[in-house]
DNA sequence: CGCTGCCACAACCGCGGGTTATGCCGGGTG
DNA sequence: CACCCGGCATAACCCGCGGTTGTGGCAGCG
């Protein structure tokens, strides 16, 4: 099985036609046609049945599909890795973080950094944790910031600081004097709650704690990011459980917040590759992030 | 990145030399040399440093290593799948089972089958559960038998029958009249026990149950298969928890056995691909397996 | 000191994979 | 129905990649 055949097979499946595939691969249509035939009689079975002059994947082709696409994917990743290796550290600071942290924490840290080191180039990404690990491994970026312990064995993880899960609510929900007191989980019973479907460790823990509340909170809307939950709460849709960074964003104009009484901590992690030691700019950046985060977490 | 380069890179890493790699790929040494240089100046960095006329992988090469080997692996699997697709069902009955079941159950069933269908060709494999799923998916084989629920979404699984976890002991360990009474888990406290490190669902469940016994069983030997545990028990090394098939093998000459009092069942599963319906021979075979297994499990 | 094992370079060659040009077929459209 | 167009296959041609053999340099070793 030549690589060309694999690429071609994939291209035909995605574009749906031979000419489309040929365009995708930057070759002429007859070249694609001939290659496909080569592939087929090398395999010993038809990949596509020619019906009415069009191509239609056969049963066998569908069996190969998933596996072939995995290989294509892996090859793309290999390519990314090699290009990133061949052009090393063009940029002194390449950071990726989750959407939550991209809201205020990371921009603030970046702004502070550029006061200390004016004119430093930087690249910022926002990615969810799984993709983040991939980006780091593939050297698309050098530092990852996340609230989830990814448990990725090929990455070094450093806990920058810890905080509490926060409950946010529309203004006037609680008397002002209660805002500093932690809210017990049981107090959520029967309350309108924005559901979090974030599939990280924190999300799962929250789910399992909430499952024990009786009567269960009334949840009609489910969201996939903490930021969406915040926006809904600000519009009076109910309460939500969020990380302290989301709780703090927007200066709390449109919401009230108070800590949730829970032994579960929210931890801010920095991730980086163990083989590439951090340069001074990166270290300074992490120090700034930690400092800002501690500031946010101390004042709840 | 040409596929040839990937294969070459892998071959050099495994053989340690260019000439070795060339032999592995059935090409001449100069061809390999030239290809490697092509690869390197296409990548933009050296894969191997030439020291004293020998090749030594560079730092960058080591970064690529894992990923490249994954791709090679995937390509091999794709090749297996395609050859299995192009030569369909040469053999009417291709079965894979775990070592435990290969001891007596599967051979017995096969013998019975060949009485009903004399001269039927068959292929037998023994594999652990993960590899088993791969073999089925790659169409190396058609039916898998295992005691573990693999939860593999691309495979159909059928529970053939259920049984109890058994405790086996050297002869004379228990009075004969107790042998039919289930042994409570607590009775294992302080007893000499052969540890099972099988990493399947059953093994994990047993581990967690045993962890609650106080004082814990005295375990000095850990084994990786139930069969090894049986052999050690037969030599007087202590007790062991095993599946009922292992407990029954060898006609129980050298051991005593009795059920373990546990709500946990041992389930015998048949696995097959949902897209390929079973032929009569295969169905008959599964019926025989079920029948024999029920016989074994009924008489504990 | 020569032998051996390993790698690089040179010169050569065949074929795989590309090109353009063309024809066939079926479906949609005025 | 006539027409065109989109899509695939075939033919003829061509180039360079990936292979070959032959040779030379270099280290290590008996």
XYZ file of C-alpha atoms (C1' of nucleotides) in Angstrom:
660
model
C 0.000 0.000 0.000
C 1.722 3.103 -1.240
C 1.194 6.254 0.757
C -0.091 7.961 -2.365
C -2.901 5.444 -2.545
C -3.862 6.085 1.033
C -3.975 9.810 0.465
C -5.943 9.329 -2.700
C -8.418 7.005 -1.050
C -8.945 9.534 1.686
C -9.282 12.386 -0.774
C -11.892 10.549 -2.817
C -13.868 9.694 0.293
C -13.888 13.280 1.503
C -14.531 15.050 -1.783
C -16.842 12.366 -3.122
C -15.389 12.419 -6.606
C -12.185 11.564 -8.400
C -11.782 14.982 -9.946
C -12.307 16.590 -6.559
C -9.665 14.315 -5.084
C -7.296 15.154 -7.901
C -7.707 18.853 -7.221
C -7.129 18.258 -3.511
C -3.871 16.462 -4.219
C -2.833 18.959 -6.912
C -2.634 16.347 -9.631
C -4.581 15.850 -12.818
C -7.720 13.780 -12.932
C -6.250 11.015 -15.138
C -3.368 10.601 -12.708
C -5.842 10.065 -9.924
C -7.836 7.640 -12.006
C -4.814 5.547 -12.853
C -3.553 5.585 -9.300
C -6.916 4.443 -7.998
C -6.924 1.536 -10.402
C -3.394 0.635 -9.378
C -4.426 0.671 -5.772
C -7.438 -1.485 -6.444
C -5.717 -4.219 -8.372
C -2.881 -4.210 -5.891
C -5.414 -4.708 -3.112
C -7.340 -7.333 -5.014
C -10.756 -5.778 -4.520
C -12.642 -2.696 -5.650
C -12.635 0.351 -3.444
C -15.360 2.125 -5.386
C -18.060 0.832 -7.639
C -18.505 2.863 -10.792
C -22.221 3.415 -11.030
C -23.523 5.772 -13.699
C -19.984 7.007 -14.193
C -19.775 8.116 -10.580
C -17.785 6.619 -7.717
C -19.480 5.020 -4.782
C -17.505 3.483 -1.919
C -17.871 -0.267 -1.610
C -18.493 -2.160 1.613
C -14.803 -2.968 1.876
C -13.860 0.669 1.461
C -16.037 1.590 4.400
C -14.224 -0.997 6.499
C -10.913 0.656 5.734
C -12.174 4.178 6.165
C -11.617 4.755 9.877
C -8.191 3.226 9.914
C -7.044 5.157 6.882
C -8.238 8.421 8.335
C -6.371 7.726 11.545
C -3.201 7.252 9.527
C -3.746 10.453 7.594
C -4.252 12.248 10.880
C -1.068 10.798 12.333
C 0.868 11.775 9.258
C -0.367 15.339 9.515
C 0.725 15.436 13.119
C 4.120 14.072 12.230
C 4.463 16.766 9.622
C 3.526 19.473 12.115
C 6.057 18.106 14.559
C 8.863 17.986 12.019
C 8.251 21.524 10.805
C 8.146 22.743 14.396
C 11.407 20.951 15.099
C 13.135 22.357 12.059
C 12.180 25.936 12.922
C 13.001 26.032 16.588
C 11.817 28.698 19.002
C 11.118 31.422 16.494
C 9.040 33.033 19.191
C 10.163 33.392 22.807
C 6.727 32.927 24.330
C 4.076 30.648 22.898
C 1.220 30.018 25.286
C -2.034 28.100 25.066
C -4.793 28.221 27.650
C -8.385 27.176 28.121
C -11.133 29.641 27.117
C -11.830 30.398 30.760
C -8.291 31.605 31.378
C -8.189 33.460 28.087
C -10.894 35.747 29.423
C -8.824 37.922 31.724
C -5.971 36.087 33.430
C -3.759 35.400 30.443
C -4.303 38.751 28.699
C -3.547 40.566 31.957
C -0.382 38.553 32.492
C 0.663 39.194 28.938
C 0.129 42.914 29.309
C 2.231 42.987 32.471
C 4.938 40.992 30.779
C 5.144 43.369 27.873
C 5.691 46.208 30.330
C 8.696 44.365 31.711
C 9.911 43.152 28.316
C 8.585 45.641 25.751
C 8.431 44.350 22.236
C 8.653 40.657 23.015
C 6.884 38.596 20.392
C 4.309 36.150 21.667
C 1.755 33.700 20.352
C -1.458 32.935 22.187
C -3.845 30.047 21.606
C -6.999 28.979 23.340
C -7.631 25.260 23.306
C -9.382 22.649 25.386
C -7.240 20.369 27.456
C -6.886 17.414 25.120
C -5.936 19.507 22.136
C -3.669 21.491 24.403
C -1.614 18.431 25.237
C -1.298 17.613 21.570
C -0.166 21.142 20.735
C 2.480 20.984 23.398
C 3.714 17.585 22.312
C 3.810 18.699 18.694
C 5.673 21.861 19.699
C 3.085 24.170 18.270
C 3.373 25.938 21.593
C 5.523 25.828 24.732
C 3.365 26.503 27.773
C -0.165 25.373 28.528
C -2.414 26.772 31.238
C -5.434 24.802 32.391
C -7.610 24.126 35.402
C -7.651 20.424 34.682
C -5.066 17.927 35.790
C -4.468 16.259 32.460
C -2.345 13.457 33.880
C -0.351 13.400 30.685
C 2.801 11.465 31.423
C 4.876 13.103 28.720
C 4.264 16.592 30.038
C 5.563 18.246 33.164
C 2.803 19.870 35.185
C 3.240 22.492 37.826
C 0.466 23.647 40.139
C 0.594 27.445 40.175
C -2.075 28.038 42.778
C -5.338 26.722 44.181
C -8.766 28.200 44.657
C -12.346 27.307 45.449
C -15.291 26.449 43.276
C -17.576 29.463 43.147
C -21.337 29.822 42.872
C -22.514 32.745 40.831
C -26.007 34.192 40.822
C -27.945 37.140 39.437
C -27.549 40.345 41.470
C -29.586 40.497 44.651
C -29.881 36.742 44.997
C -28.201 36.674 48.384
C -27.981 39.375 51.053
C -24.646 41.159 50.766
C -23.485 40.093 54.186
C -23.656 36.410 53.204
C -21.417 36.747 50.191
C -18.231 35.828 51.983
C -19.717 32.747 53.641
C -19.277 29.508 51.732
C -22.520 28.081 50.386
C -23.141 24.424 51.286
C -23.885 22.144 48.362
C -27.198 21.217 49.943
C -28.352 24.811 49.516
C -28.531 24.170 45.786
C -31.473 21.809 46.262
C -34.357 22.798 44.057
C -32.605 25.917 42.776
C -32.481 26.855 39.099
C -29.014 25.868 37.941
C -27.149 26.203 34.676
C -25.747 22.774 33.851
C -22.084 22.362 32.968
C -21.238 19.684 30.457
C -17.518 20.374 30.512
C -15.927 16.970 30.288
C -12.922 17.687 32.475
C -12.070 16.439 35.925
C -13.636 19.450 37.612
C -16.847 19.120 35.618
C -17.171 15.461 36.508
C -16.559 16.059 40.196
C -19.195 18.764 40.260
C -21.639 16.481 38.493
C -21.192 13.700 40.996
C -21.580 16.068 43.951
C -24.709 17.565 42.488
C -26.173 14.128 41.881
C -26.447 13.690 45.633
C -28.473 16.832 46.235
C -32.134 16.219 47.008
C -34.323 17.543 45.525
C -31.996 17.962 42.575
C -31.389 21.456 41.202
C -33.706 22.424 38.358
C -31.542 22.476 35.282
C -33.041 23.416 31.962
C -30.011 24.751 30.100
C -26.712 22.964 29.684
C -23.625 24.757 28.476
C -20.214 23.641 27.417
C -18.050 26.443 28.786
C -17.950 28.280 32.059
C -18.119 31.544 30.190
C -21.491 30.661 28.682
C -22.752 29.809 32.143
C -21.615 33.221 33.368
C -23.428 35.012 30.574
C -26.645 33.152 31.308
C -26.401 33.858 35.002
C -25.867 37.527 34.271
C -29.133 37.425 32.333
C -30.953 36.023 35.327
C -31.311 32.451 34.159
C -30.259 30.962 37.474
C -27.205 29.915 39.430
C -24.069 28.238 38.157
C -20.990 26.567 39.537
C -17.837 27.950 37.956
C -14.136 28.290 38.534
C -12.980 31.415 40.397
C -11.527 33.034 37.267
C -14.795 32.980 35.436
C -16.541 34.141 38.603
C -14.268 37.171 38.784
C -14.423 38.277 35.194
C -16.285 41.411 34.208
C -15.616 42.819 37.690
C -18.746 41.104 38.906
C -21.013 43.923 37.750
C -23.825 41.698 36.599
C -23.540 38.856 39.044
C -23.056 37.949 42.663
C -20.533 35.331 43.649
C -19.720 33.328 46.747
C -17.583 30.293 47.407
C -19.021 26.792 47.384
C -18.397 24.786 50.510
C -16.477 21.840 49.180
C -13.204 20.166 49.981
C -12.563 20.124 46.248
C -10.009 22.637 45.055
C -9.679 24.252 41.674
C -6.027 24.054 40.672
C -4.317 26.180 38.060
C -1.718 24.107 36.254
C 1.092 25.119 33.944
C 2.119 22.426 31.462
C 5.333 22.218 29.508
C 7.620 19.669 27.930
C 10.190 18.225 30.317
C 12.892 18.276 27.642
C 12.775 22.004 26.918
C 13.683 24.116 29.952
C 11.889 27.414 30.287
C 13.649 30.564 29.143
C 13.670 33.724 31.286
C 10.737 35.300 29.483
C 8.660 32.169 29.983
C 9.604 31.972 33.660
C 8.714 35.587 34.174
C 5.402 35.034 32.450
C 4.534 32.115 34.695
C 5.507 34.143 37.749
C 3.170 36.905 36.612
C 0.364 34.455 36.006
C 0.804 32.977 39.453
C 0.856 36.433 41.039
C -2.272 37.597 39.246
C -4.061 34.331 39.920
C -3.253 34.471 43.604
C -4.584 37.994 43.670
C -7.832 36.870 42.123
C -8.168 33.822 44.328
C -7.350 35.565 47.571
C -10.105 38.110 47.087
C -13.253 36.069 46.630
C 7.566 13.228 4.236
C 7.567 10.283 1.911
C 6.449 6.981 3.326
C 9.746 5.464 2.214
C 11.578 7.868 4.483
C 9.449 6.925 7.437
C 10.083 3.248 6.889
C 13.763 3.895 6.440
C 13.966 5.993 9.578
C 12.284 3.251 11.517
C 14.486 0.576 10.015
C 17.664 2.465 10.890
C 16.476 3.004 14.434
C 15.688 -0.661 14.932
C 18.693 -2.182 13.233
C 21.103 0.490 14.371
C 22.879 0.770 11.033
C 22.178 1.863 7.502
C 23.257 -1.418 5.962
C 21.039 -3.293 8.372
C 18.148 -1.035 7.459
C 18.848 -1.585 3.774
C 18.705 -5.341 4.236
C 15.466 -4.998 6.174
C 13.895 -3.036 3.339
C 15.392 -5.274 0.649
C 17.268 -2.465 -1.009
C 20.960 -1.777 -1.485
C 22.954 0.192 1.032
C 23.611 3.175 -1.294
C 19.912 3.477 -1.945
C 19.278 3.705 1.755
C 22.083 6.214 2.174
C 20.742 8.464 -0.525
C 17.187 8.207 0.736
C 18.276 9.131 4.246
C 20.046 12.217 2.967
C 17.004 13.171 0.953
C 14.856 12.817 4.022
C 17.203 14.905 6.097
C 17.519 17.838 3.774
C 13.806 17.755 3.128
C 13.236 17.942 6.880
C 15.825 20.630 7.380
C 17.672 18.918 10.217
C 19.852 15.863 10.729
C 18.248 12.654 11.860
C 21.526 10.930 12.604
C 24.948 12.299 13.365
C 27.756 10.512 11.547
C 30.298 9.820 14.211
C 33.256 7.631 13.288
C 31.413 6.572 10.183
C 28.553 5.197 12.249
C 25.024 6.541 12.656
C 23.790 7.859 15.942
C 20.251 9.219 16.325
C 20.108 12.927 17.109
C 17.947 14.543 19.760
C 15.378 15.461 17.143
C 15.234 11.903 15.874
C 14.363 10.686 19.332
C 11.504 13.174 19.453
C 10.063 11.718 16.287
C 10.653 8.124 17.252
C 7.436 7.302 19.101
C 5.186 8.947 16.587
C 6.892 7.295 13.648
C 6.637 3.889 15.233
C 2.944 4.421 15.841
C 2.492 5.150 12.168
C 4.461 2.088 11.133
C 2.281 0.037 13.447
C -0.892 1.499 11.977
C 0.310 0.822 8.480
C 1.024 -2.795 9.331
C -2.462 -3.127 10.727
C -3.958 -1.582 7.636
C -2.035 -4.047 5.524
C -3.285 -6.979 7.606
C -6.831 -5.713 7.279
C -6.619 -5.313 3.524
C -5.156 -8.766 2.970
C -7.820 -10.257 5.204
C -10.494 -8.423 3.249
C -9.160 -9.513 -0.113
C -9.067 -13.178 0.880
C -12.413 -13.524 2.543
C -13.376 -16.389 4.810
C -10.887 -18.950 3.564
C -11.585 -20.829 6.732
C -15.104 -21.450 8.052
C -14.185 -21.223 11.712
C -11.520 -18.915 13.061
C -11.648 -18.566 16.837
C -9.534 -16.745 19.376
C -9.831 -17.167 23.118
C -8.001 -16.270 26.318
C -5.407 -18.739 27.655
C -7.805 -19.824 30.379
C -10.419 -20.952 27.912
C -7.827 -22.544 25.666
C -7.090 -25.001 28.420
C -10.087 -27.303 28.062
C -13.268 -25.509 27.015
C -12.347 -24.521 23.507
C -10.492 -27.734 22.597
C -13.433 -29.790 23.870
C -15.894 -27.730 21.884
C -13.725 -28.037 18.807
C -13.532 -31.810 19.189
C -17.305 -32.060 19.481
C -17.744 -29.850 16.475
C -15.499 -31.964 14.356
C -17.631 -34.981 15.212
C -20.661 -33.153 13.839
C -18.788 -31.630 10.887
C -15.864 -33.922 10.167
C -13.072 -32.355 8.204
C -13.990 -28.731 8.794
C -10.934 -26.537 8.716
C -10.431 -24.278 11.710
C -7.927 -21.814 13.090
C -7.408 -21.288 16.784
C -5.617 -18.458 18.509
C -5.048 -17.615 22.127
C -4.794 -13.930 22.887
C -5.447 -11.578 25.726
C -8.503 -9.394 25.497
C -7.026 -6.256 24.001
C -5.177 -8.056 21.251
C -8.288 -10.154 20.738
C -10.361 -7.117 19.860
C -7.711 -5.983 17.397
C -7.621 -9.412 15.741
C -11.365 -9.388 15.349
C -11.426 -5.878 13.960
C -8.619 -6.681 11.547
C -10.423 -9.864 10.474
C -7.599 -12.130 11.444
C -10.291 -14.147 13.155
C -14.075 -14.225 13.423
C -15.077 -15.209 16.942
C -13.535 -14.251 20.249
C -14.188 -15.937 23.577
C -13.305 -14.163 26.800
C -14.343 -13.784 30.403
C -13.926 -10.062 30.259
C -16.503 -7.569 29.119
C -14.349 -5.596 26.719
C -16.918 -2.874 26.155
C -15.653 -2.487 22.630
C -18.273 -0.515 20.756
C -17.364 -1.878 17.343
C -17.857 -5.492 18.372
C -21.029 -7.358 19.144
C -20.835 -9.209 22.440
C -23.055 -12.042 23.520
C -23.095 -13.475 27.042
C -23.027 -17.266 26.677
C -23.382 -18.140 30.330
C -22.522 -17.059 33.837
C -20.693 -18.667 36.734
C -19.149 -17.953 40.077
C -15.663 -17.004 41.109
C -13.993 -20.095 42.597
C -11.442 -20.512 45.338
C -8.972 -23.300 44.783
C -6.735 -24.831 47.425
C -4.304 -27.716 47.866
C -6.003 -31.079 48.574
C -7.218 -31.557 52.117
C -7.497 -27.853 52.824
C -11.183 -27.999 53.584
C -13.291 -30.902 54.875
C -15.039 -32.558 51.956
C -18.514 -31.737 53.223
C -17.792 -27.983 53.049
C -16.802 -28.015 49.390
C -20.231 -27.168 48.080
C -20.737 -24.283 50.499
C -19.672 -20.881 49.218
C -16.692 -19.440 51.041
C -17.181 -15.891 52.332
C -14.543 -13.391 51.310
C -13.779 -12.718 54.939
C -12.545 -16.300 55.307
C -9.556 -15.354 53.211
C -8.223 -13.124 55.983
C -4.665 -14.027 56.828
C -4.592 -16.978 54.420
C -1.733 -17.577 51.993
C -3.000 -16.397 48.627
C -1.574 -16.405 45.121
C -1.972 -12.871 43.764
C -3.563 -12.288 40.394
C -2.245 -9.378 38.373
C -4.551 -9.965 35.440
C -5.533 -6.518 34.295
C -9.075 -7.321 33.250
C -12.350 -6.326 34.813
C -12.578 -9.524 36.860
C -9.055 -9.142 38.192
C -9.705 -5.556 39.250
C -12.949 -6.453 40.992
C -11.248 -9.226 42.907
C -8.458 -6.883 43.908
C -10.825 -4.311 45.287
C -12.796 -6.915 47.248
C -9.637 -8.383 48.699
C -8.406 -4.952 49.720
C -11.225 -4.828 52.283
C -10.291 -8.078 53.997
C -8.663 -7.645 57.399
C -6.077 -8.907 58.115
C -5.190 -8.999 54.411
C -4.315 -12.334 52.831
C -0.615 -13.137 52.831
C 0.459 -12.873 49.233
C 4.054 -13.569 48.286
C 3.706 -14.671 44.681
C 1.905 -12.737 41.960
C 1.025 -14.349 38.666
C -0.306 -13.045 35.433
C -2.578 -15.893 34.349
C -5.128 -17.979 36.155
C -3.415 -21.094 34.895
C -0.185 -20.182 36.664
C -2.145 -19.661 39.858
C -3.650 -23.126 39.455
C -0.251 -24.738 39.040
C 1.070 -23.034 42.145
C -1.953 -24.029 44.176
C -1.525 -27.615 43.027
C 2.005 -27.449 44.421
C 0.716 -26.361 47.799
C 1.682 -22.708 47.613
C -1.624 -21.457 48.942
C -5.106 -20.499 47.822
C -6.125 -18.643 44.708
C -9.204 -16.992 43.262
C -9.831 -18.129 39.720
C -12.559 -18.418 37.150
C -14.602 -21.649 37.148
C -12.984 -22.946 33.961
C -9.508 -22.860 35.399
C -10.853 -24.340 38.636
C -12.285 -27.291 36.747
C -9.335 -28.115 34.556
C -7.256 -31.202 35.177
C -10.331 -32.885 36.698
C -9.416 -31.355 40.020
C -6.977 -34.136 40.894
C -4.436 -31.902 42.542
C -6.649 -29.261 44.038
C -9.830 -28.646 45.946
C -12.290 -26.044 44.800
C -15.296 -24.293 46.209
C -17.296 -21.251 45.159
C -16.547 -17.817 46.540
C -19.494 -16.052 48.136
C -19.767 -12.949 46.023
C -22.508 -11.243 44.070
C -19.983 -10.870 41.283
C -20.512 -13.202 38.347
C -17.984 -14.519 35.890
C -19.456 -14.122 32.418
C -18.369 -15.973 29.314
C -18.656 -13.674 26.324
C -18.564 -14.404 22.626
C -17.374 -11.484 20.497
C -17.869 -11.021 16.787
C -18.153 -8.285 14.229
C -21.666 -6.946 13.795
C -21.282 -6.701 10.028
C -20.474 -10.343 9.382
C -23.321 -12.662 10.387
C -22.306 -16.037 11.754
C -22.360 -19.016 9.435
C -23.913 -22.369 10.493
C -20.604 -23.858 11.565
C -19.848 -20.876 13.736
C -23.304 -20.941 15.262
C -23.006 -24.628 16.006
C -19.616 -24.040 17.568
C -20.964 -21.342 19.866
C -23.871 -23.585 20.837
C -21.406 -26.312 21.760
C -19.300 -23.902 23.768
C -22.345 -22.706 25.655
C -23.465 -26.274 26.323
C -20.074 -27.392 27.592
C -19.631 -24.268 29.655
C -23.003 -24.667 31.275
C -22.093 -28.248 32.117
C -18.913 -27.104 33.780
C -20.544 -24.251 35.628
C -23.531 -26.228 36.853
C -21.310 -28.823 38.517
C -19.085 -26.834 40.816
C 49.457 -3.822 8.340
C 45.793 -5.643 6.054
C 41.107 -7.048 6.762
C 36.492 -6.052 7.726
C 32.328 -3.397 8.407
C 30.079 0.728 7.478
C 28.964 4.894 4.967
C 29.213 8.205 0.920
C 29.661 9.343 -3.926
C 29.248 8.501 -9.027
C 27.130 6.841 -13.030
C 23.497 4.523 -14.918
C 18.711 2.791 -15.682
C 13.744 1.494 -15.529
C 9.358 2.418 -14.214
C 6.032 4.677 -11.414
C 3.572 8.649 -11.353
C 2.897 12.612 -13.573
C 1.251 15.272 -17.910
C -2.064 16.610 -22.113
C -5.502 15.229 -25.351
C -9.502 12.803 -26.175
C -13.680 9.945 -25.901
C -17.724 8.041 -23.559
C -21.632 8.244 -20.651
C -25.561 10.023 -17.982
C -28.227 13.825 -16.136
C -30.009 18.381 -16.235
C -31.876 22.137 -19.041
C -34.043 25.244 -22.537
C -35.081 16.335 -28.305
C -30.718 18.688 -28.711
C -27.436 20.393 -26.156
C -23.996 20.918 -22.784
C -21.577 19.809 -18.779
C -19.586 17.162 -15.125
C -17.224 13.033 -14.252
C -14.419 8.930 -15.381
C -11.380 6.118 -18.449
C -7.936 5.465 -22.037
C -3.880 6.609 -24.804
C 0.573 8.377 -25.581
C 4.265 10.643 -23.819
C 7.902 12.206 -20.427
C 10.591 13.030 -16.459
C 12.827 12.121 -12.222
C 12.567 9.290 -8.153
C 14.216 5.319 -6.334
C 16.613 1.721 -7.381
C 21.117 -0.630 -9.179
C 26.499 -1.694 -9.415
C 31.066 -0.081 -8.585
C 34.271 2.256 -5.853
C 36.632 4.781 -2.297
C 37.421 6.567 2.529
C 37.474 5.763 7.312
C 37.693 3.276 12.076
C 38.403 -0.468 14.655
C 40.663 -4.802 15.287
C 43.446 -8.979 15.092
